[in-house]
PDB file of C-alpha atoms in Angstrom:
ATOM      1  CA  MET A   1      -4.393   4.735  -8.978  1.00 40.00           C
ATOM      2  CA  ASN A   2      -4.670   1.655  -7.265  1.00 51.00           C
ATOM      3  CA  GLU A   3      -5.641   2.257  -3.568  1.00 55.00           C
ATOM      4  CA  LEU A   4      -5.143  -1.526  -2.811  1.00 69.00           C
ATOM      5  CA  MET A   5      -1.539  -1.233  -3.761  1.00 95.00           C
ATOM      6  CA  PRO A   6       0.012   2.150  -1.696  1.00 98.00           C
ATOM      7  CA  ILE A   7       4.045   2.116  -1.978  1.00 99.00           C
ATOM      8  CA  ALA A   8       6.088   4.627  -0.218  1.00 99.00           C
ATOM      9  CA  VAL A   9       9.434   5.481  -2.208  1.00 99.00           C
ATOM     10  CA  PHE A  10      11.973   7.711  -0.585  1.00 98.00           C
ATOM     11  CA  GLY A  11      15.213   9.591  -2.411  1.00 98.00           C
ATOM     12  CA  GLU A  12      16.609  11.889  -4.765  1.00 96.00           C
ATOM     13  CA  SER A  13      14.990  13.791  -7.958  1.00 96.00           C
ATOM     14  CA  LEU A  14      17.533  15.577 -10.661  1.00 94.00           C
ATOM     15  CA  VAL A  15      17.341  15.892 -14.279  1.00 93.00           C
ATOM     16  CA  ASP A  16      19.252  14.219 -16.703  1.00 85.00           C
ATOM     17  CA  ILE A  17      21.098  16.773 -18.774  1.00 86.00           C
ATOM     18  CA  VAL A  18      21.371  13.459 -21.871  1.00 77.00           C
ATOM     19  CA  HIS A  19      24.263  14.120 -24.703  1.00 75.00           C
ATOM     20  CA  SER A  20      24.072  11.571 -27.353  1.00 69.00           C
ATOM     21  CA  LYS A  21      24.878  11.992 -30.967  1.00 72.00           C
ATOM     22  CA  SER A  22      21.440  13.275 -31.958  1.00 72.00           C
ATOM     23  CA  GLY A  23      22.322  16.784 -29.426  1.00 73.00           C
ATOM     24  CA  ALA A  24      21.169  17.127 -25.947  1.00 77.00           C
ATOM     25  CA  SER A  25      18.460  16.508 -23.912  1.00 83.00           C
ATOM     26  CA  VAL A  26      16.902  17.968 -20.199  1.00 90.00           C
ATOM     27  CA  ARG A  27      14.600  15.249 -18.758  1.00 91.00           C
ATOM     28  CA  PRO A  28      13.545  14.420 -15.371  1.00 95.00           C
ATOM     29  CA  GLY A  29      15.584  11.471 -13.682  1.00 93.00           C
ATOM     30  CA  GLY A  30      17.212  10.049  -9.988  1.00 94.00           C
ATOM     31  CA  SER A  31      16.467   6.330  -9.852  1.00 96.00           C
ATOM     32  CA  PRO A  32      14.205   6.652  -7.014  1.00 98.00           C
ATOM     33  CA  LEU A  33      12.054   8.983  -8.917  1.00 98.00           C
ATOM     34  CA  ASN A  34      12.160   6.624 -11.911  1.00 98.00           C
ATOM     35  CA  VAL A  35      10.854   4.148  -9.375  1.00 99.00           C
ATOM     36  CA  ALA A  36       8.003   5.864  -8.706  1.00 99.00           C
ATOM     37  CA  VAL A  37       7.141   6.995 -12.518  1.00 98.00           C
ATOM     38  CA  GLY A  38       7.232   3.477 -12.995  1.00 98.00           C
ATOM     39  CA  LEU A  39       5.178   2.164 -10.002  1.00 98.00           C
ATOM     40  CA  ALA A  40       2.114   4.659 -10.467  1.00 98.00           C
ATOM     41  CA  ARG A  41       2.340   4.232 -14.699  1.00 98.00           C
ATOM     42  CA  LEU A  42       1.739   0.244 -13.487  1.00 98.00           C
ATOM     43  CA  GLY A  43      -0.933   1.181 -11.344  1.00 97.00           C
ATOM     44  CA  ALA A  44       0.138   1.927  -7.731  1.00 98.00           C
ATOM     45  CA  ASP A  45      -0.584   4.897  -5.650  1.00 98.00           C
ATOM     46  CA  VAL A  46       2.522   5.814  -5.108  1.00 98.00           C
ATOM     47  CA  GLU A  47       3.848   8.477  -2.236  1.00 99.00           C
ATOM     48  CA  PHE A  48       6.907  10.157  -2.851  1.00 99.00           C
ATOM     49  CA  ALA A  49       9.265  12.006  -0.477  1.00 98.00           C
ATOM     50  CA  THR A  50      12.021  13.612  -1.983  1.00 98.00           C
ATOM     51  CA  SER A  51      13.790  17.292  -2.442  1.00 97.00           C
ATOM     52  CA  VAL A  52      14.282  19.620  -5.190  1.00 97.00           C
ATOM     53  CA  GLY A  53      14.155  23.540  -5.286  1.00 96.00           C
ATOM     54  CA  GLU A  54      11.735  26.123  -6.369  1.00 96.00           C
ATOM     55  CA  ASP A  55      13.516  26.520  -9.515  1.00 96.00           C
ATOM     56  CA  THR A  56      12.935  25.506 -13.363  1.00 96.00           C
ATOM     57  CA  TYR A  57      14.784  22.012 -13.053  1.00 95.00           C
ATOM     58  CA  GLY A  58      12.262  21.401 -10.286  1.00 97.00           C
ATOM     59  CA  ASN A  59       9.447  22.521 -11.877  1.00 97.00           C
ATOM     60  CA  LEU A  60      10.180  20.513 -14.663  1.00 97.00           C
ATOM     61  CA  VAL A  61      10.805  17.263 -12.255  1.00 98.00           C
ATOM     62  CA  LEU A  62       7.255  18.159 -10.151  1.00 98.00           C
ATOM     63  CA  GLU A  63       5.213  18.360 -13.073  1.00 98.00           C
ATOM     64  CA  HIS A  64       6.697  14.291 -14.521  1.00 98.00           C
ATOM     65  CA  LEU A  65       5.888  13.412 -10.987  1.00 98.00           C
ATOM     66  CA  THR A  66       1.930  14.880 -11.174  1.00 98.00           C
ATOM     67  CA  ALA A  67       1.478  13.680 -14.577  1.00 98.00           C
ATOM     68  CA  ALA A  68       2.401  10.159 -13.521  1.00 98.00           C
ATOM     69  CA  GLY A  69       0.017  10.300 -10.374  1.00 97.00           C
ATOM     70  CA  VAL A  70       2.541  10.342  -7.891  1.00 98.00           C
ATOM     71  CA  HIS A  71       1.628  12.082  -4.422  1.00 98.00           C
ATOM     72  CA  VAL A  72       4.557  14.151  -3.696  1.00 98.00           C
ATOM     73  CA  THR A  73       5.146  14.041   0.118  1.00 98.00           C
ATOM     74  CA  PRO A  74       4.808  17.675   1.286  1.00 98.00           C
ATOM     75  CA  GLY A  75       7.931  19.560   2.463  1.00 97.00           C
ATOM     76  CA  SER A  76       9.667  17.946  -0.564  1.00 98.00           C
ATOM     77  CA  VAL A  77      10.450  21.482  -1.832  1.00 97.00           C
ATOM     78  CA  GLY A  78      13.106  23.571  -0.588  1.00 95.00           C
ATOM     79  CA  ASP A  79      15.535  25.945  -1.233  1.00 93.00           C
ATOM     80  CA  ALA A  80      18.548  23.858  -1.911  1.00 92.00           C
ATOM     81  CA  PRO A  81      18.582  23.776  -5.869  1.00 94.00           C
ATOM     82  CA  THR A  82      17.519  20.968  -7.621  1.00 95.00           C
ATOM     83  CA  SER A  83      20.304  18.886  -8.668  1.00 93.00           C
ATOM     84  CA  ALA A  84      21.122  17.632 -12.292  1.00 91.00           C
ATOM     85  CA  ALA A  85      23.100  14.724 -14.098  1.00 85.00           C
ATOM     86  CA  GLU A  86      24.793  14.569 -17.117  1.00 84.00           C
ATOM     87  CA  ALA A  87      24.692  11.976 -19.274  1.00 74.00           C
ATOM     88  CA  ILE A  88      27.038  10.530 -21.878  1.00 76.00           C
ATOM     89  CA  ILE A  89      25.429   7.933 -24.248  1.00 72.00           C
ATOM     90  CA  GLY A  90      27.578   5.590 -25.571  1.00 73.00           C
ATOM     91  CA  ALA A  91      27.517   3.982 -29.425  1.00 70.00           C
ATOM     92  CA  ASP A  92      25.850   0.541 -27.141  1.00 75.00           C
ATOM     93  CA  GLY A  93      23.361   2.617 -25.898  1.00 67.00           C
ATOM     94  CA  SER A  94      24.956   2.776 -22.449  1.00 73.00           C
ATOM     95  CA  ALA A  95      24.775   6.018 -20.050  1.00 68.00           C
ATOM     96  CA  SER A  96      27.721   7.284 -18.043  1.00 72.00           C
ATOM     97  CA  TYR A  97      27.513   9.976 -15.608  1.00 73.00           C
ATOM     98  CA  ARG A  98      28.547  12.867 -13.891  1.00 78.00           C
ATOM     99  CA  PHE A  99      26.759  14.541 -11.050  1.00 82.00           C
ATOM    100  CA  ASP A 100      25.643  17.887  -9.428  1.00 84.00           C
ATOM    101  CA  LEU A 101      23.889  17.019  -6.423  1.00 87.00           C
ATOM    102  CA  GLN A 102      23.144  17.429  -2.608  1.00 83.00           C
ATOM    103  CA  TRP A 103      21.077  15.357  -0.823  1.00 90.00           C
ATOM    104  CA  ALA A 104      19.829  16.745   2.543  1.00 90.00           C
ATOM    105  CA  PRO A 105      15.762  16.022   2.807  1.00 94.00           C
ATOM    106  CA  SER A 106      13.843  17.797   4.520  1.00 89.00           C
ATOM    107  CA  ALA A 107      10.271  15.055   4.818  1.00 94.00           C
ATOM    108  CA  LYS A 108      10.079  11.812   4.632  1.00 95.00           C
ATOM    109  CA  PRO A 109       6.951   9.770   3.497  1.00 98.00           C
ATOM    110  CA  GLN A 110       3.812  10.264   5.982  1.00 96.00           C
ATOM    111  CA  ARG A 111       1.287   7.694   4.202  1.00 95.00           C
ATOM    112  CA  ALA A 112       0.757   4.203   5.364  1.00 95.00           C
ATOM    113  CA  ALA A 113       2.190   1.696   2.702  1.00 97.00           C
ATOM    114  CA  ILE A 114       2.005  -2.154   1.703  1.00 98.00           C
ATOM    115  CA  ALA A 115       5.871  -1.138   1.139  1.00 99.00           C
ATOM    116  CA  GLY A 116       8.874   1.192   0.843  1.00 99.00           C
ATOM    117  CA  HIS A 117      11.243   1.749  -1.475  1.00 99.00           C
ATOM    118  CA  LEU A 118      14.726   3.150  -0.819  1.00 98.00           C
ATOM    119  CA  GLY A 119      17.936   3.400  -3.534  1.00 96.00           C
ATOM    120  CA  SER A 120      20.420   4.639  -5.268  1.00 95.00           C
ATOM    121  CA  VAL A 121      22.464   7.830  -3.785  1.00 94.00           C
ATOM    122  CA  SER A 122      19.852   8.816  -1.352  1.00 96.00           C
ATOM    123  CA  ALA A 123      20.562   5.233   0.561  1.00 96.00           C
ATOM    124  CA  VAL A 124      24.176   6.513   0.809  1.00 95.00           C
ATOM    125  CA  LEU A 125      25.165  10.035   0.216  1.00 94.00           C
ATOM    126  CA  GLN A 126      25.464  12.243   3.980  1.00 93.00           C
ATOM    127  CA  PRO A 127      23.738  13.497   5.265  1.00 92.00           C
ATOM    128  CA  GLY A 128      20.445  12.482   3.870  1.00 95.00           C
ATOM    129  CA  ALA A 129      21.301   8.775   4.020  1.00 97.00           C
ATOM    130  CA  THR A 130      20.682   7.982   7.672  1.00 97.00           C
ATOM    131  CA  CYS A 131      17.333   9.282   7.705  1.00 97.00           C
ATOM    132  CA  VAL A 132      16.039   7.396   4.729  1.00 98.00           C
ATOM    133  CA  VAL A 133      17.438   3.794   5.956  1.00 98.00           C
ATOM    134  CA  GLU A 134      16.305   4.843   9.691  1.00 98.00           C
ATOM    135  CA  TRP A 135      12.934   5.785   7.746  1.00 98.00           C
ATOM    136  CA  ALA A 136      12.792   2.251   5.740  1.00 98.00           C
ATOM    137  CA  ALA A 137      14.161   0.576   9.352  1.00 98.00           C
ATOM    138  CA  ASP A 138      10.758   1.420  10.942  1.00 98.00           C
ATOM    139  CA  LEU A 139       8.909   1.070   8.092  1.00 98.00           C
ATOM    140  CA  SER A 140      10.204  -2.630   8.083  1.00 97.00           C
ATOM    141  CA  ALA A 141       8.352  -3.663  11.182  1.00 96.00           C
ATOM    142  CA  GLU A 142       5.359  -3.835   9.700  1.00 95.00           C
ATOM    143  CA  SER A 143       6.100  -3.223   5.804  1.00 98.00           C
ATOM    144  CA  LEU A 144       8.044  -4.856   3.084  1.00 99.00           C
ATOM    145  CA  VAL A 145      11.033  -2.877   2.125  1.00 99.00           C
ATOM    146  CA  SER A 146      12.972  -2.880  -0.857  1.00 99.00           C
ATOM    147  CA  PHE A 147      16.793  -1.547  -1.949  1.00 99.00           C
ATOM    148  CA  ASP A 148      18.600  -0.846  -5.378  1.00 99.00           C
ATOM    149  CA  PRO A 149      21.745   0.326  -4.408  1.00 98.00           C
ATOM    150  CA  ASN A 150      22.222   1.462  -8.270  1.00 96.00           C
ATOM    151  CA  ILE A 151      25.934   2.672  -7.316  1.00 96.00           C
ATOM    152  CA  ARG A 152      26.883   5.820  -8.924  1.00 91.00           C
ATOM    153  CA  PRO A 153      30.604   5.757  -8.564  1.00 92.00           C
ATOM    154  CA  SER A 154      31.560   9.459  -9.406  1.00 87.00           C
ATOM    155  CA  ILE A 155      29.372  10.670  -6.553  1.00 88.00           C
ATOM    156  CA  THR A 156      29.006   7.798  -4.040  1.00 90.00           C
ATOM    157  CA  GLY A 157      32.626   6.437  -4.746  1.00 90.00           C
ATOM    158  CA  THR A 158      34.003   2.839  -4.396  1.00 91.00           C
ATOM    159  CA  GLY A 159      35.530   1.960  -1.229  1.00 93.00           C
ATOM    160  CA  GLN A 160      34.601   0.644   2.423  1.00 96.00           C
ATOM    161  CA  THR A 161      32.264   3.644   2.785  1.00 96.00           C
ATOM    162  CA  LEU A 162      29.857   2.800   0.642  1.00 97.00           C
ATOM    163  CA  ARG A 163      30.395  -0.901   1.075  1.00 98.00           C
ATOM    164  CA  ASP A 164      29.060  -0.117   4.237  1.00 98.00           C
ATOM    165  CA  ALA A 165      26.392   2.280   3.676  1.00 98.00           C
ATOM    166  CA  VAL A 166      25.196  -0.295   1.105  1.00 98.00           C
ATOM    167  CA  GLU A 167      25.044  -3.443   4.006  1.00 98.00           C
ATOM    168  CA  ARG A 168      23.371  -1.042   6.344  1.00 98.00           C
ATOM    169  CA  ALA A 169      20.358  -0.151   3.974  1.00 98.00           C
ATOM    170  CA  VAL A 170      20.478  -4.015   3.080  1.00 99.00           C
ATOM    171  CA  ALA A 171      19.975  -5.102   6.418  1.00 98.00           C
ATOM    172  CA  VAL A 172      16.437  -3.332   6.586  1.00 98.00           C
ATOM    173  CA  SER A 173      15.521  -4.847   3.184  1.00 99.00           C
ATOM    174  CA  ASP A 174      13.377  -8.007   2.504  1.00 99.00           C
ATOM    175  CA  VAL A 175      13.743  -7.172  -1.417  1.00 99.00           C
ATOM    176  CA  VAL A 176      16.838  -6.136  -3.059  1.00 99.00           C
ATOM    177  CA  LYS A 177      17.727  -5.768  -6.855  1.00 99.00           C
ATOM    178  CA  LEU A 178      21.188  -4.915  -7.983  1.00 98.00           C
ATOM    179  CA  SER A 179      22.920  -4.790 -11.330  1.00 98.00           C
ATOM    180  CA  SER A 180      26.079  -7.179 -12.471  1.00 98.00           C
ATOM    181  CA  GLU A 181      27.886  -3.890 -12.346  1.00 97.00           C
ATOM    182  CA  ASP A 182      26.764  -2.807  -8.549  1.00 98.00           C
ATOM    183  CA  LEU A 183      28.357  -6.393  -7.969  1.00 98.00           C
ATOM    184  CA  VAL A 184      31.999  -5.969  -9.478  1.00 97.00           C
ATOM    185  CA  LEU A 185      31.979  -2.281  -7.749  1.00 97.00           C
ATOM    186  CA  LEU A 186      31.142  -3.820  -4.123  1.00 97.00           C
ATOM    187  CA  GLY A 187      33.730  -6.528  -4.660  1.00 95.00           C
ATOM    188  CA  GLU A 188      32.294  -9.643  -3.313  1.00 95.00           C
ATOM    189  CA  PRO A 189      30.773 -11.899  -6.196  1.00 95.00           C
ATOM    190  CA  ASN A 190      29.055 -14.199  -3.925  1.00 97.00           C
ATOM    191  CA  LEU A 191      26.777 -11.190  -2.244  1.00 98.00           C
ATOM    192  CA  PRO A 192      23.626 -12.490  -3.513  1.00 98.00           C
ATOM    193  CA  GLU A 193      23.711 -15.274  -1.320  1.00 98.00           C
ATOM    194  CA  ARG A 194      25.514 -13.706   1.675  1.00 99.00           C
ATOM    195  CA  TRP A 195      22.487 -11.455   1.857  1.00 99.00           C
ATOM    196  CA  VAL A 196      20.112 -14.322   1.725  1.00 99.00           C
ATOM    197  CA  ASP A 197      21.629 -15.939   4.288  1.00 98.00           C
ATOM    198  CA  GLY A 198      21.656 -13.114   6.531  1.00 98.00           C
ATOM    199  CA  GLY A 199      17.854 -12.481   6.406  1.00 98.00           C
ATOM    200  CA  THR A 200      17.384 -11.034   2.899  1.00 99.00           C
ATOM    201  CA  THR A 201      14.436 -12.424   1.176  1.00 99.00           C
ATOM    202  CA  LEU A 202      14.830 -12.046  -2.141  1.00 99.00           C
ATOM    203  CA  VAL A 203      18.068 -11.262  -4.291  1.00 99.00           C
ATOM    204  CA  VAL A 204      17.608 -10.270  -7.848  1.00 99.00           C
ATOM    205  CA  VAL A 205      20.846  -9.063 -10.166  1.00 99.00           C
ATOM    206  CA  THR A 206      20.521  -8.335 -13.406  1.00 98.00           C
ATOM    207  CA  ASP A 207      22.519  -8.351 -15.637  1.00 97.00           C
ATOM    208  CA  GLY A 208      21.582  -6.499 -19.610  1.00 93.00           C
ATOM    209  CA  ARG A 209      21.186  -8.460 -22.396  1.00 92.00           C
ATOM    210  CA  ARG A 210      21.689 -11.848 -19.962  1.00 95.00           C
ATOM    211  CA  GLY A 211      18.097 -11.001 -17.821  1.00 96.00           C
ATOM    212  CA  ALA A 212      18.598 -11.731 -14.374  1.00 98.00           C
ATOM    213  CA  ARG A 213      19.404 -14.110 -11.862  1.00 98.00           C
ATOM    214  CA  VAL A 214      16.527 -14.739  -8.487  1.00 99.00           C
ATOM    215  CA  VAL A 215      18.487 -15.701  -5.647  1.00 99.00           C
ATOM    216  CA  THR A 216      16.282 -16.742  -2.365  1.00 99.00           C
ATOM    217  CA  ARG A 217      17.679 -19.013   0.123  1.00 98.00           C
ATOM    218  CA  ALA A 218      16.437 -21.901  -1.694  1.00 97.00           C
ATOM    219  CA  GLY A 219      19.081 -21.464  -4.936  1.00 98.00           C
ATOM    220  CA  HIS A 220      18.467 -19.489  -7.817  1.00 98.00           C
ATOM    221  CA  LEU A 221      17.202 -19.094 -11.224  1.00 98.00           C
ATOM    222  CA  ASP A 222      18.421 -16.901 -14.045  1.00 97.00           C
ATOM    223  CA  VAL A 223      15.657 -15.057 -16.181  1.00 97.00           C
ATOM    224  CA  PRO A 224      15.999 -14.286 -19.609  1.00 96.00           C
ATOM    225  CA  ALA A 225      16.342 -11.098 -20.781  1.00 93.00           C
ATOM    226  CA  ARG A 226      13.678 -10.089 -24.064  1.00 91.00           C
ATOM    227  CA  ALA A 227      15.756  -9.557 -27.130  1.00 88.00           C
ATOM    228  CA  VAL A 228      15.334  -6.179 -28.114  1.00 90.00           C
ATOM    229  CA  ALA A 229      16.623  -2.711 -30.146  1.00 89.00           C
ATOM    230  CA  VAL A 230      18.674  -0.619 -27.741  1.00 90.00           C
ATOM    231  CA  VAL A 231      17.979   3.045 -27.738  1.00 88.00           C
ATOM    232  CA  ASP A 232      20.121   3.774 -25.094  1.00 86.00           C
ATOM    233  CA  THR A 233      19.749   2.157 -21.037  1.00 85.00           C
ATOM    234  CA  ILE A 234      18.753   5.225 -18.946  1.00 87.00           C
ATOM    235  CA  GLY A 235      16.181   4.057 -16.319  1.00 91.00           C
ATOM    236  CA  ALA A 236      16.384   0.085 -17.653  1.00 96.00           C
ATOM    237  CA  GLY A 237      17.161  -1.020 -14.143  1.00 97.00           C
ATOM    238  CA  ASP A 238      14.498   1.110 -12.726  1.00 98.00           C
ATOM    239  CA  SER A 239      11.984  -0.008 -14.570  1.00 98.00           C
ATOM    240  CA  PHE A 240      12.955  -3.531 -13.837  1.00 98.00           C
ATOM    241  CA  MET A 241      12.648  -2.589 -10.065  1.00 99.00           C
ATOM    242  CA  ALA A 242       9.237  -0.785 -10.581  1.00 99.00           C
ATOM    243  CA  GLY A 243       8.098  -3.501 -12.653  1.00 98.00           C
ATOM    244  CA  LEU A 244       9.132  -6.196 -10.023  1.00 99.00           C
ATOM    245  CA  LEU A 245       7.298  -5.069  -7.428  1.00 99.00           C
ATOM    246  CA  TRP A 246       3.889  -4.029  -9.288  1.00 98.00           C
ATOM    247  CA  SER A 247       4.162  -7.563 -10.478  1.00 98.00           C
ATOM    248  CA  LEU A 248       5.006  -8.856  -6.754  1.00 98.00           C
ATOM    249  CA  GLY A 249       1.988  -6.682  -5.121  1.00 98.00           C
ATOM    250  CA  CYS A 250      -0.316  -8.332  -7.769  1.00 97.00           C
ATOM    251  CA  ASP A 251       0.927 -11.654  -6.703  1.00 98.00           C
ATOM    252  CA  GLY A 252      -0.327 -10.592  -2.917  1.00 97.00           C
ATOM    253  CA  LEU A 253       3.463 -10.874  -2.897  1.00 98.00           C
ATOM    254  CA  LEU A 254       4.176  -7.508  -1.126  1.00 98.00           C
ATOM    255  CA  ASP A 255       4.201  -9.478   2.020  1.00 98.00           C
ATOM    256  CA  GLN A 256       7.218 -10.237   4.089  1.00 98.00           C
ATOM    257  CA  ALA A 257       5.176 -13.409   5.242  1.00 98.00           C
ATOM    258  CA  ALA A 258       3.991 -14.560   2.003  1.00 98.00           C
ATOM    259  CA  LEU A 259       7.241 -13.100   0.262  1.00 99.00           C
ATOM    260  CA  ARG A 260       9.391 -15.475   2.430  1.00 98.00           C
ATOM    261  CA  GLN A 261       7.064 -18.921   1.244  1.00 98.00           C
ATOM    262  CA  ALA A 262       6.939 -17.684  -2.707  1.00 99.00           C
ATOM    263  CA  PRO A 263       7.890 -20.575  -4.254  1.00 98.00           C
ATOM    264  CA  LEU A 264      11.335 -19.696  -6.499  1.00 98.00           C
ATOM    265  CA  GLU A 265       9.810 -20.488 -10.015  1.00 97.00           C
ATOM    266  CA  ARG A 266       6.560 -18.087  -8.623  1.00 98.00           C
ATOM    267  CA  LEU A 267       9.464 -15.437  -8.310  1.00 98.00           C
ATOM    268  CA  ALA A 268      10.816 -15.524 -11.065  1.00 98.00           C
ATOM    269  CA  GLN A 269       7.840 -15.267 -12.995  1.00 97.00           C
ATOM    270  CA  HIS A 270       7.413 -11.720 -10.952  1.00 98.00           C
ATOM    271  CA  ALA A 271      11.319 -11.250 -12.374  1.00 98.00           C
ATOM    272  CA  ARG A 272      10.510 -12.608 -15.952  1.00 97.00           C
ATOM    273  CA  PHE A 273       7.637  -9.046 -16.385  1.00 97.00           C
ATOM    274  CA  ALA A 274      10.097  -7.032 -14.534  1.00 98.00           C
ATOM    275  CA  THR A 275      12.247  -7.897 -17.659  1.00 97.00           C
ATOM    276  CA  ASP A 276       9.746  -6.720 -20.195  1.00 97.00           C
ATOM    277  CA  CYS A 277       9.100  -3.510 -18.254  1.00 97.00           C
ATOM    278  CA  ALA A 278      12.900  -3.150 -18.903  1.00 97.00           C
ATOM    279  CA  ALA A 279      12.731  -4.005 -22.850  1.00 95.00           C
ATOM    280  CA  VAL A 280      10.013  -1.403 -23.175  1.00 96.00           C
ATOM    281  CA  THR A 281      12.444   1.340 -21.671  1.00 94.00           C
ATOM    282  CA  VAL A 282      15.455   0.358 -23.751  1.00 92.00           C
ATOM    283  CA  GLY A 283      13.438   0.968 -27.090  1.00 91.00           C
ATOM    284  CA  ARG A 284      12.297   4.748 -25.725  1.00 90.00           C
ATOM    285  CA  VAL A 285      14.496   7.590 -25.319  1.00 83.00           C
ATOM    286  CA  GLY A 286      15.882   8.534 -21.653  1.00 79.00           C
ATOM    287  CA  ALA A 287      14.444   7.298 -18.345  1.00 86.00           C
ATOM    288  CA  ASP A 288      10.521   6.435 -19.796  1.00 92.00           C
ATOM    289  CA  PRO A 289       8.856   3.645 -17.882  1.00 96.00           C
ATOM    290  CA  PRO A 290       5.983   1.549 -19.722  1.00 95.00           C
ATOM    291  CA  THR A 291       2.150   1.746 -18.112  1.00 95.00           C
ATOM    292  CA  SER A 292       1.012  -1.955 -18.123  1.00 94.00           C
ATOM    293  CA  ALA A 293      -0.551  -1.558 -21.405  1.00 95.00           C
ATOM    294  CA  ASP A 294       3.025  -1.394 -22.959  1.00 94.00           C
ATOM    295  CA  VAL A 295       3.925  -4.420 -21.254  1.00 95.00           C
ATOM    296  CA  ALA A 296       1.332  -6.137 -22.508  1.00 93.00           C
ATOM    297  CA  ASP A 297       1.051  -4.788 -25.639  1.00 90.00           C
ATOM    298  CA  LEU A 298       4.844  -6.877 -26.228  1.00 90.00           C
ATOM    299  CA  PRO A 299       4.928 -10.200 -28.562  1.00 86.00           C
ATOM    300  CA  LYS A 300       4.425 -13.127 -26.473  1.00 81.00           C
ATOM    301  CA  ARG A 301       7.262 -14.999 -25.494  1.00 70.00           C
ATOM    302  CA  ASP A 302       7.807 -18.237 -24.025  1.00 61.00           C
ATOM    303  CA  GLN A 303       6.120 -18.391 -20.443  1.00 57.00           C
ATOM    304  CA  SER A 304       7.935 -21.633 -19.335  1.00 52.00           C
ATOM    305  CA  VAL A 305       9.529 -21.623 -15.647  1.00 50.00           C
ATOM    306  CA  PRO A 306      13.834 -21.128 -16.174  1.00 55.00           C
ATOM    307  CA  VAL A 307      15.818 -23.475 -14.839  1.00 48.00           C
ATOM    308  CA  ALA A 308      19.059 -23.148 -12.572  1.00 52.00           C
ATOM    309  CA  SER A 309      22.083 -22.570 -14.520  1.00 47.00           C
TER     310      SER A 309
END
């Protein structure tokens, strides 16, 4: 672990019950958990506040976090059963989900951190969402905050209540990453531009094989994805998020003032590293984020700065 890059993550843990043509498997998951594990594997010192039960699934989650070197906040284990998601893998590797999830955390991150991350169901599902966003708001007074809505319509819905919850999380965040699917569900194509005009420093929109768009008040740049064979897409966006935060941190940009001053082209290079992290993950079964060595082992590709479209 890298004690010079302490990062806190707050959100749901669950198990993914994955159904594919080869059968069913049970794996630890949940977007915030995947980001925490991804950051730890890359080398960050990660604290993760979550909610799991004292049951078989909870033990599986805790073992997974411990193996990655993630510090689990005391109080994250409670009486409620561990949440679960059923994922159905399509012929193209895409995943659709059905959730059995409750979110009422009893602990929040306790250690000092240079950055904090919130996301997905835990940032919008009550009663826990209020606690998560209030924690992020408090942290944002001194540290950088990132947010990934990672919308799951089957549990969050897609109406005004969801949009309002996303806006509350964005309002306390310096970095927002969302997918093209999230953008469609939120129903406002120009959201990234509105958010950066409203004070968010960096918005990144991921779009699968098409790569990612990096948006700041200075404009936007498109970063191509690496061409890889896709096994499934579970956890790809979470690996992207972890890779983006790690790469920004290695460049001294997990700092609100430094991030605001960073040129767009420099930020696009960090998004390129994040696309490489996602590329490793989609080539594996399930949410399996890479180590730095995994990313370094990828074939070299053109390192030129992307151009605005």
